[in-house]
């Protein structure tokens, strides 16, 4: 129902920063909880950050708290992930996702629409 196109990512040294954007098409963006997930090689897709419909409530996995910031601009149908103080363990493919539920969820199954995935590689 919501099409998501990611931009950003790339190769960065440890301690550096990257900013992801996820642009949504469709008429229901403001009615979707948005989240960012990541998947390292050979591992499951894990929750990184989520944001409520209005952007007031944000949730982060412990490993990125204080370093990553999720935000959204409903007027532009875009969700962002600012990643600071990047570590090699942040290396993964990152996905934005949209959920029809009203609460931010950690579970991938609660998100019905996904971006294409974008590689982040953090070198040491």
PDB file of C-alpha atoms in Angstrom:
ATOM      1  CA  UNK A   1       0.000   0.000   0.000  1.00  0.00           C
ATOM      2  CA  UNK A   2       2.970   2.294   0.645  1.00  0.00           C
ATOM      3  CA  UNK A   3       5.962   2.294  -1.683  1.00  0.00           C
ATOM      4  CA  UNK A   4       9.264   3.174  -0.012  1.00  0.00           C
ATOM      5  CA  UNK A   5      12.457   4.295  -1.744  1.00  0.00           C
ATOM      6  CA  UNK A   6      15.626   4.684   0.301  1.00  0.00           C
ATOM      7  CA  UNK A   7      18.567   6.939  -0.365  1.00  0.00           C
ATOM      8  CA  UNK A   8      21.820   7.380   1.506  1.00  0.00           C
ATOM      9  CA  UNK A   9      24.190   4.835   2.923  1.00  0.00           C
ATOM     10  CA  UNK A  10      27.675   4.030   1.738  1.00  0.00           C
ATOM     11  CA  UNK A  11      31.151   3.509   3.122  1.00  0.00           C
ATOM     12  CA  UNK A  12      32.284   5.476   6.149  1.00  0.00           C
ATOM     13  CA  UNK A  13      35.084   5.278   8.691  1.00  0.00           C
ATOM     14  CA  UNK A  14      34.350   4.452  12.308  1.00  0.00           C
ATOM     15  CA  UNK A  15      33.189   7.549  14.139  1.00  0.00           C
ATOM     16  CA  UNK A  16      31.693   9.054  11.012  1.00  0.00           C
ATOM     17  CA  UNK A  17      28.106   9.876  10.134  1.00  0.00           C
ATOM     18  CA  UNK A  18      25.557   8.957   7.504  1.00  0.00           C
ATOM     19  CA  UNK A  19      21.994  10.070   6.870  1.00  0.00           C
ATOM     20  CA  UNK A  20      19.306   7.896   5.313  1.00  0.00           C
ATOM     21  CA  UNK A  21      16.152   9.180   3.709  1.00  0.00           C
ATOM     22  CA  UNK A  22      13.122   7.067   2.887  1.00  0.00           C
ATOM     23  CA  UNK A  23      10.566   8.627   0.575  1.00  0.00           C
ATOM     24  CA  UNK A  24       7.064   7.184   0.569  1.00  0.00           C
ATOM     25  CA  UNK A  25       4.460   7.271  -2.143  1.00  0.00           C
ATOM     26  CA  UNK A  26       0.775   6.837  -1.506  1.00  0.00           C
ATOM     27  CA  UNK A  27      -1.874   8.685   0.432  1.00  0.00           C
ATOM     28  CA  UNK A  28      -1.454   6.972   3.806  1.00  0.00           C
ATOM     29  CA  UNK A  29       2.078   7.915   4.886  1.00  0.00           C
ATOM     30  CA  UNK A  30       0.899  10.007   7.831  1.00  0.00           C
ATOM     31  CA  UNK A  31      -1.192   7.032   8.986  1.00  0.00           C
ATOM     32  CA  UNK A  32       1.828   4.712   9.183  1.00  0.00           C
ATOM     33  CA  UNK A  33       4.242   4.075  11.979  1.00  0.00           C
ATOM     34  CA  UNK A  34       7.682   4.057  10.351  1.00  0.00           C
ATOM     35  CA  UNK A  35      10.744   2.076  11.301  1.00  0.00           C
ATOM     36  CA  UNK A  36      14.302   1.319  10.321  1.00  0.00           C
ATOM     37  CA  UNK A  37      15.700  -2.198  10.390  1.00  0.00           C
ATOM     38  CA  UNK A  38      19.072  -3.647   9.512  1.00  0.00           C
ATOM     39  CA  UNK A  39      20.372  -7.021   8.456  1.00  0.00           C
ATOM     40  CA  UNK A  40      23.988  -8.133   8.659  1.00  0.00           C
ATOM     41  CA  UNK A  41      25.254 -11.067   6.562  1.00  0.00           C
ATOM     42  CA  UNK A  42      23.911 -14.359   7.878  1.00  0.00           C
ATOM     43  CA  UNK A  43      21.731 -12.694  10.486  1.00  0.00           C
ATOM     44  CA  UNK A  44      18.053 -11.895  10.945  1.00  0.00           C
ATOM     45  CA  UNK A  45      16.582  -8.524  10.144  1.00  0.00           C
ATOM     46  CA  UNK A  46      16.644  -6.527  13.384  1.00  0.00           C
ATOM     47  CA  UNK A  47      14.833  -3.430  14.573  1.00  0.00           C
ATOM     48  CA  UNK A  48      16.895  -0.248  14.787  1.00  0.00           C
ATOM     49  CA  UNK A  49      14.496   2.647  15.332  1.00  0.00           C
ATOM     50  CA  UNK A  50      10.822   3.499  15.022  1.00  0.00           C
ATOM     51  CA  UNK A  51       8.701   6.620  15.024  1.00  0.00           C
ATOM     52  CA  UNK A  52       5.030   7.250  15.721  1.00  0.00           C
ATOM     53  CA  UNK A  53       2.531   8.688  13.262  1.00  0.00           C
ATOM     54  CA  UNK A  54       3.073  12.273  14.374  1.00  0.00           C
ATOM     55  CA  UNK A  55       6.771  11.863  15.119  1.00  0.00           C
ATOM     56  CA  UNK A  56       6.313  12.598  18.814  1.00  0.00           C
ATOM     57  CA  UNK A  57       7.308   9.126  20.005  1.00  0.00           C
ATOM     58  CA  UNK A  58      10.572   7.484  18.970  1.00  0.00           C
ATOM     59  CA  UNK A  59      11.996   4.107  19.942  1.00  0.00           C
ATOM     60  CA  UNK A  60      15.556   2.826  19.521  1.00  0.00           C
ATOM     61  CA  UNK A  61      17.346  -0.432  20.030  1.00  0.00           C
ATOM     62  CA  UNK A  62      19.800  -0.107  22.920  1.00  0.00           C
ATOM     63  CA  UNK A  63      22.875  -0.425  20.728  1.00  0.00           C
ATOM     64  CA  UNK A  64      22.097   2.783  18.812  1.00  0.00           C
ATOM     65  CA  UNK A  65      20.620   4.973  21.546  1.00  0.00           C
ATOM     66  CA  UNK A  66      22.398   8.296  21.688  1.00  0.00           C
ATOM     67  CA  UNK A  67      23.952   7.759  18.262  1.00  0.00           C
ATOM     68  CA  UNK A  68      21.029   7.368  15.837  1.00  0.00           C
ATOM     69  CA  UNK A  69      18.058   9.691  15.426  1.00  0.00           C
ATOM     70  CA  UNK A  70      14.874   8.858  13.550  1.00  0.00           C
ATOM     71  CA  UNK A  71      12.617  11.652  12.345  1.00  0.00           C
ATOM     72  CA  UNK A  72       9.828  12.167   9.852  1.00  0.00           C
ATOM     73  CA  UNK A  73       8.407  14.926   7.714  1.00  0.00           C
ATOM     74  CA  UNK A  74       4.827  14.027   6.931  1.00  0.00           C
ATOM     75  CA  UNK A  75       4.430  16.983   4.586  1.00  0.00           C
ATOM     76  CA  UNK A  76       7.234  15.537   2.443  1.00  0.00           C
ATOM     77  CA  UNK A  77       6.269  11.885   3.024  1.00  0.00           C
ATOM     78  CA  UNK A  78       9.786  11.134   4.191  1.00  0.00           C
ATOM     79  CA  UNK A  79      11.375   9.406   7.166  1.00  0.00           C
ATOM     80  CA  UNK A  80      15.021   9.920   8.076  1.00  0.00           C
ATOM     81  CA  UNK A  81      17.686   8.105  10.020  1.00  0.00           C
ATOM     82  CA  UNK A  82      20.659  10.166  11.145  1.00  0.00           C
ATOM     83  CA  UNK A  83      23.526   7.887  12.151  1.00  0.00           C
ATOM     84  CA  UNK A  84      26.386   9.373  14.142  1.00  0.00           C
ATOM     85  CA  UNK A  85      29.443   7.851  15.811  1.00  0.00           C
ATOM     86  CA  UNK A  86      29.193   4.849  13.540  1.00  0.00           C
ATOM     87  CA  UNK A  87      30.862   1.613  14.581  1.00  0.00           C
ATOM     88  CA  UNK A  88      31.981  -1.384  12.515  1.00  0.00           C
ATOM     89  CA  UNK A  89      29.172  -3.400  14.111  1.00  0.00           C
ATOM     90  CA  UNK A  90      26.690  -1.036  12.449  1.00  0.00           C
ATOM     91  CA  UNK A  91      27.667  -2.536   9.098  1.00  0.00           C
ATOM     92  CA  UNK A  92      24.518  -3.977   7.539  1.00  0.00           C
ATOM     93  CA  UNK A  93      21.872  -3.499   4.912  1.00  0.00           C
ATOM     94  CA  UNK A  94      19.380  -0.960   6.218  1.00  0.00           C
ATOM     95  CA  UNK A  95      15.672  -1.004   5.406  1.00  0.00           C
ATOM     96  CA  UNK A  96      12.920   1.485   6.059  1.00  0.00           C
ATOM     97  CA  UNK A  97       9.500   0.038   6.722  1.00  0.00           C
ATOM     98  CA  UNK A  98       5.900   1.112   7.236  1.00  0.00           C
ATOM     99  CA  UNK A  99       3.452  -0.366   9.729  1.00  0.00           C
ATOM    100  CA  UNK A 100      -0.318  -0.096   9.860  1.00  0.00           C
ATOM    101  CA  UNK A 101      -0.295  -0.398  13.657  1.00  0.00           C
ATOM    102  CA  UNK A 102      -0.622   2.677  15.852  1.00  0.00           C
ATOM    103  CA  UNK A 103       2.244   1.724  18.170  1.00  0.00           C
ATOM    104  CA  UNK A 104       5.897   1.491  17.255  1.00  0.00           C
ATOM    105  CA  UNK A 105       6.835  -2.184  17.100  1.00  0.00           C
ATOM    106  CA  UNK A 106      10.143  -4.032  17.266  1.00  0.00           C
ATOM    107  CA  UNK A 107       8.784  -6.910  15.200  1.00  0.00           C
ATOM    108  CA  UNK A 108       9.435  -7.085  11.444  1.00  0.00           C
ATOM    109  CA  UNK A 109       6.127  -8.929  11.007  1.00  0.00           C
ATOM    110  CA  UNK A 110       4.268  -5.787  12.095  1.00  0.00           C
ATOM    111  CA  UNK A 111       5.613  -3.854   9.120  1.00  0.00           C
ATOM    112  CA  UNK A 112       3.898  -4.542   5.823  1.00  0.00           C
ATOM    113  CA  UNK A 113       5.836  -2.359   3.392  1.00  0.00           C
ATOM    114  CA  UNK A 114       9.592  -2.229   2.979  1.00  0.00           C
ATOM    115  CA  UNK A 115      12.223  -0.195   1.203  1.00  0.00           C
ATOM    116  CA  UNK A 116      14.713  -1.815  -1.131  1.00  0.00           C
ATOM    117  CA  UNK A 117      17.576  -1.986   1.376  1.00  0.00           C
ATOM    118  CA  UNK A 118      20.784   0.041   1.315  1.00  0.00           C
ATOM    119  CA  UNK A 119      24.275  -1.010   2.385  1.00  0.00           C
ATOM    120  CA  UNK A 120      26.123   0.729   5.188  1.00  0.00           C
ATOM    121  CA  UNK A 121      29.742  -0.295   5.651  1.00  0.00           C
ATOM    122  CA  UNK A 122      31.732   1.104   8.558  1.00  0.00           C
ATOM    123  CA  UNK A 123      35.467   0.544   8.366  1.00  0.00           C
ATOM    124  CA  UNK A 124      37.798   0.446  11.344  1.00  0.00           C
TER     125      UNK A 124
END
